[in-house]
C-alpha atoms as an extended CHARMM CRD file, in Angstrom:
* protein
*
        85  EXT
         1         1  UNK       CA             12.6450000000      -38.9570000000     -126.2110000000  PROA      1               0.0000000000
         2         2  UNK       CA              9.5340000000      -36.8190000000     -126.2020000000  PROA      2               0.0000000000
         3         3  UNK       CA              6.2270000000      -38.6180000000     -125.9600000000  PROA      3               0.0000000000
         4         4  UNK       CA              4.4990000000      -36.0100000000     -128.1090000000  PROA      4               0.0000000000
         5         5  UNK       CA              6.0070000000      -34.7250000000     -131.3310000000  PROA      5               0.0000000000
         6         6  UNK       CA              5.7590000000      -31.3190000000     -132.9650000000  PROA      6               0.0000000000
         7         7  UNK       CA              3.7750000000      -32.9570000000     -135.7170000000  PROA      7               0.0000000000
         8         8  UNK       CA              1.2270000000      -34.2840000000     -133.2210000000  PROA      8               0.0000000000
         9         9  UNK       CA              1.0290000000      -30.9190000000     -131.4900000000  PROA      9               0.0000000000
        10        10  UNK       CA              0.3600000000      -29.3430000000     -134.8820000000  PROA      10              0.0000000000
        11        11  UNK       CA             -2.4050000000      -31.8600000000     -135.5800000000  PROA      11              0.0000000000
        12        12  UNK       CA             -4.0650000000      -31.0160000000     -132.2750000000  PROA      12              0.0000000000
        13        13  UNK       CA             -3.8110000000      -27.2770000000     -132.8920000000  PROA      13              0.0000000000
        14        14  UNK       CA             -5.1790000000      -27.6020000000     -136.4080000000  PROA      14              0.0000000000
        15        15  UNK       CA             -8.2350000000      -29.4930000000     -135.1420000000  PROA      15              0.0000000000
        16        16  UNK       CA             -8.6160000000      -26.9900000000     -132.2890000000  PROA      16              0.0000000000
        17        17  UNK       CA             -8.6890000000      -24.1340000000     -134.8010000000  PROA      17              0.0000000000
        18        18  UNK       CA            -11.2680000000      -25.9920000000     -136.9240000000  PROA      18              0.0000000000
        19        19  UNK       CA            -13.5080000000      -26.2780000000     -133.8640000000  PROA      19              0.0000000000
        20        20  UNK       CA            -13.0650000000      -22.6190000000     -132.9190000000  PROA      20              0.0000000000
        21        21  UNK       CA            -13.6710000000      -21.4590000000     -136.4870000000  PROA      21              0.0000000000
        22        22  UNK       CA            -17.2130000000      -22.8260000000     -136.1770000000  PROA      22              0.0000000000
        23        23  UNK       CA            -17.7380000000      -20.6980000000     -133.0540000000  PROA      23              0.0000000000
        24        24  UNK       CA            -16.8710000000      -17.1040000000     -133.9950000000  PROA      24              0.0000000000
        25        25  UNK       CA            -18.1040000000      -15.8610000000     -130.6030000000  PROA      25              0.0000000000
        26        26  UNK       CA            -15.5930000000      -18.1640000000     -128.9250000000  PROA      26              0.0000000000
        27        27  UNK       CA            -15.9610000000      -21.1090000000     -126.5640000000  PROA      27              0.0000000000
        28        28  UNK       CA            -15.1620000000      -21.8110000000     -122.9540000000  PROA      28              0.0000000000
        29        29  UNK       CA            -11.7520000000      -23.4850000000     -122.6870000000  PROA      29              0.0000000000
        30        30  UNK       CA            -13.1340000000      -26.6530000000     -121.1050000000  PROA      30              0.0000000000
        31        31  UNK       CA            -15.7710000000      -26.9920000000     -123.8420000000  PROA      31              0.0000000000
        32        32  UNK       CA            -13.1270000000      -26.6010000000     -126.5370000000  PROA      32              0.0000000000
        33        33  UNK       CA            -10.9250000000      -29.2250000000     -124.9070000000  PROA      33              0.0000000000
        34        34  UNK       CA            -13.8610000000      -31.6380000000     -124.6270000000  PROA      34              0.0000000000
        35        35  UNK       CA            -14.7750000000      -31.1170000000     -128.2920000000  PROA      35              0.0000000000
        36        36  UNK       CA            -11.1520000000      -31.5880000000     -129.3230000000  PROA      36              0.0000000000
        37        37  UNK       CA            -10.8580000000      -34.7800000000     -127.2980000000  PROA      37              0.0000000000
        38        38  UNK       CA            -13.9250000000      -36.1810000000     -129.0900000000  PROA      38              0.0000000000
        39        39  UNK       CA            -12.5360000000      -35.1620000000     -132.4920000000  PROA      39              0.0000000000
        40        40  UNK       CA             -9.1510000000      -36.8920000000     -132.1580000000  PROA      40              0.0000000000
        41        41  UNK       CA             -7.8990000000      -40.2610000000     -130.9990000000  PROA      41              0.0000000000
        42        42  UNK       CA             -5.7120000000      -39.8590000000     -127.9370000000  PROA      42              0.0000000000
        43        43  UNK       CA             -2.5620000000      -41.8780000000     -127.5150000000  PROA      43              0.0000000000
        44        44  UNK       CA             -2.1810000000      -43.7270000000     -124.2210000000  PROA      44              0.0000000000
        45        45  UNK       CA              0.3530000000      -41.0700000000     -123.1680000000  PROA      45              0.0000000000
        46        46  UNK       CA             -2.0280000000      -38.1880000000     -123.9660000000  PROA      46              0.0000000000
        47        47  UNK       CA             -4.9030000000      -39.9170000000     -122.1800000000  PROA      47              0.0000000000
        48        48  UNK       CA             -2.8290000000      -40.3910000000     -119.0390000000  PROA      48              0.0000000000
        49        49  UNK       CA             -2.2720000000      -38.1540000000     -116.0700000000  PROA      49              0.0000000000
        50        50  UNK       CA              0.7970000000      -36.5000000000     -114.6130000000  PROA      50              0.0000000000
        51        51  UNK       CA              2.0720000000      -37.8330000000     -111.3020000000  PROA      51              0.0000000000
        52        52  UNK       CA              1.5240000000      -34.3760000000     -109.8100000000  PROA      52              0.0000000000
        53        53  UNK       CA             -2.0820000000      -34.4390000000     -111.0100000000  PROA      53              0.0000000000
        54        54  UNK       CA             -3.8860000000      -33.1640000000     -114.0690000000  PROA      54              0.0000000000
        55        55  UNK       CA             -4.6090000000      -34.6970000000     -117.4300000000  PROA      55              0.0000000000
        56        56  UNK       CA             -1.7640000000      -34.6720000000     -119.9180000000  PROA      56              0.0000000000
        57        57  UNK       CA             -4.0310000000      -33.9270000000     -122.8710000000  PROA      57              0.0000000000
        58        58  UNK       CA             -5.3710000000      -30.7260000000     -121.3280000000  PROA      58              0.0000000000
        59        59  UNK       CA             -1.9380000000      -29.4790000000     -120.3740000000  PROA      59              0.0000000000
        60        60  UNK       CA             -0.4100000000      -30.3950000000     -123.7360000000  PROA      60              0.0000000000
        61        61  UNK       CA             -3.0530000000      -28.4000000000     -125.6120000000  PROA      61              0.0000000000
        62        62  UNK       CA             -3.0450000000      -25.4620000000     -123.2140000000  PROA      62              0.0000000000
        63        63  UNK       CA              0.7550000000      -25.1990000000     -123.4130000000  PROA      63              0.0000000000
        64        64  UNK       CA              0.7080000000      -25.5110000000     -127.2210000000  PROA      64              0.0000000000
        65        65  UNK       CA             -1.7010000000      -22.5690000000     -127.5110000000  PROA      65              0.0000000000
        66        66  UNK       CA              0.7300000000      -20.1520000000     -125.8410000000  PROA      66              0.0000000000
        67        67  UNK       CA              2.5530000000      -19.5140000000     -129.1180000000  PROA      67              0.0000000000
        68        68  UNK       CA             -0.7720000000      -19.0830000000     -130.9340000000  PROA      68              0.0000000000
        69        69  UNK       CA             -1.7370000000      -16.3400000000     -128.4810000000  PROA      69              0.0000000000
        70        70  UNK       CA              1.6590000000      -14.6640000000     -128.8680000000  PROA      70              0.0000000000
        71        71  UNK       CA              1.3060000000      -14.8070000000     -132.6610000000  PROA      71              0.0000000000
        72        72  UNK       CA             -2.0740000000      -13.0760000000     -132.3900000000  PROA      72              0.0000000000
        73        73  UNK       CA             -4.0860000000      -15.9800000000     -133.8330000000  PROA      73              0.0000000000
        74        74  UNK       CA             -5.9050000000      -16.9130000000     -130.6430000000  PROA      74              0.0000000000
        75        75  UNK       CA             -7.3910000000      -14.8130000000     -127.8470000000  PROA      75              0.0000000000
        76        76  UNK       CA             -7.9950000000      -16.1360000000     -124.3520000000  PROA      76              0.0000000000
        77        77  UNK       CA            -10.2580000000      -13.8440000000     -122.3560000000  PROA      77              0.0000000000
        78        78  UNK       CA            -11.7620000000      -14.8560000000     -119.0120000000  PROA      78              0.0000000000
        79        79  UNK       CA            -11.7640000000      -18.5500000000     -119.9210000000  PROA      79              0.0000000000
        80        80  UNK       CA            -13.1510000000      -18.0110000000     -123.4150000000  PROA      80              0.0000000000
        81        81  UNK       CA            -10.9950000000      -18.9310000000     -126.3840000000  PROA      81              0.0000000000
        82        82  UNK       CA            -11.6240000000      -17.3570000000     -129.7850000000  PROA      82              0.0000000000
        83        83  UNK       CA             -9.7980000000      -16.9670000000     -133.0630000000  PROA      83              0.0000000000
        84        84  UNK       CA             -8.7430000000      -13.5900000000     -134.3890000000  PROA      84              0.0000000000
        85        85  UNK       CA             -9.5870000000      -12.4310000000     -137.8620000000  PROA      85              0.0000000000
């Protein structure tokens, strides 16, 4: 069974978009992830780390944004994330 549901992924993306909407010029990826982490309550699974290294939360959000980029809603350019019109 998956430790993170589609619903939870959607909640994280929705909050991410709310944060980015307040920064039309975009934000550095790490700054966005830090702001998102402060805006939501992480589950113990999300707050953990992978055995191979790296925080789960960061990787969960970064992976979830791939479809948003493909849909044309989000632009990632040289470490800066911004929403499209």
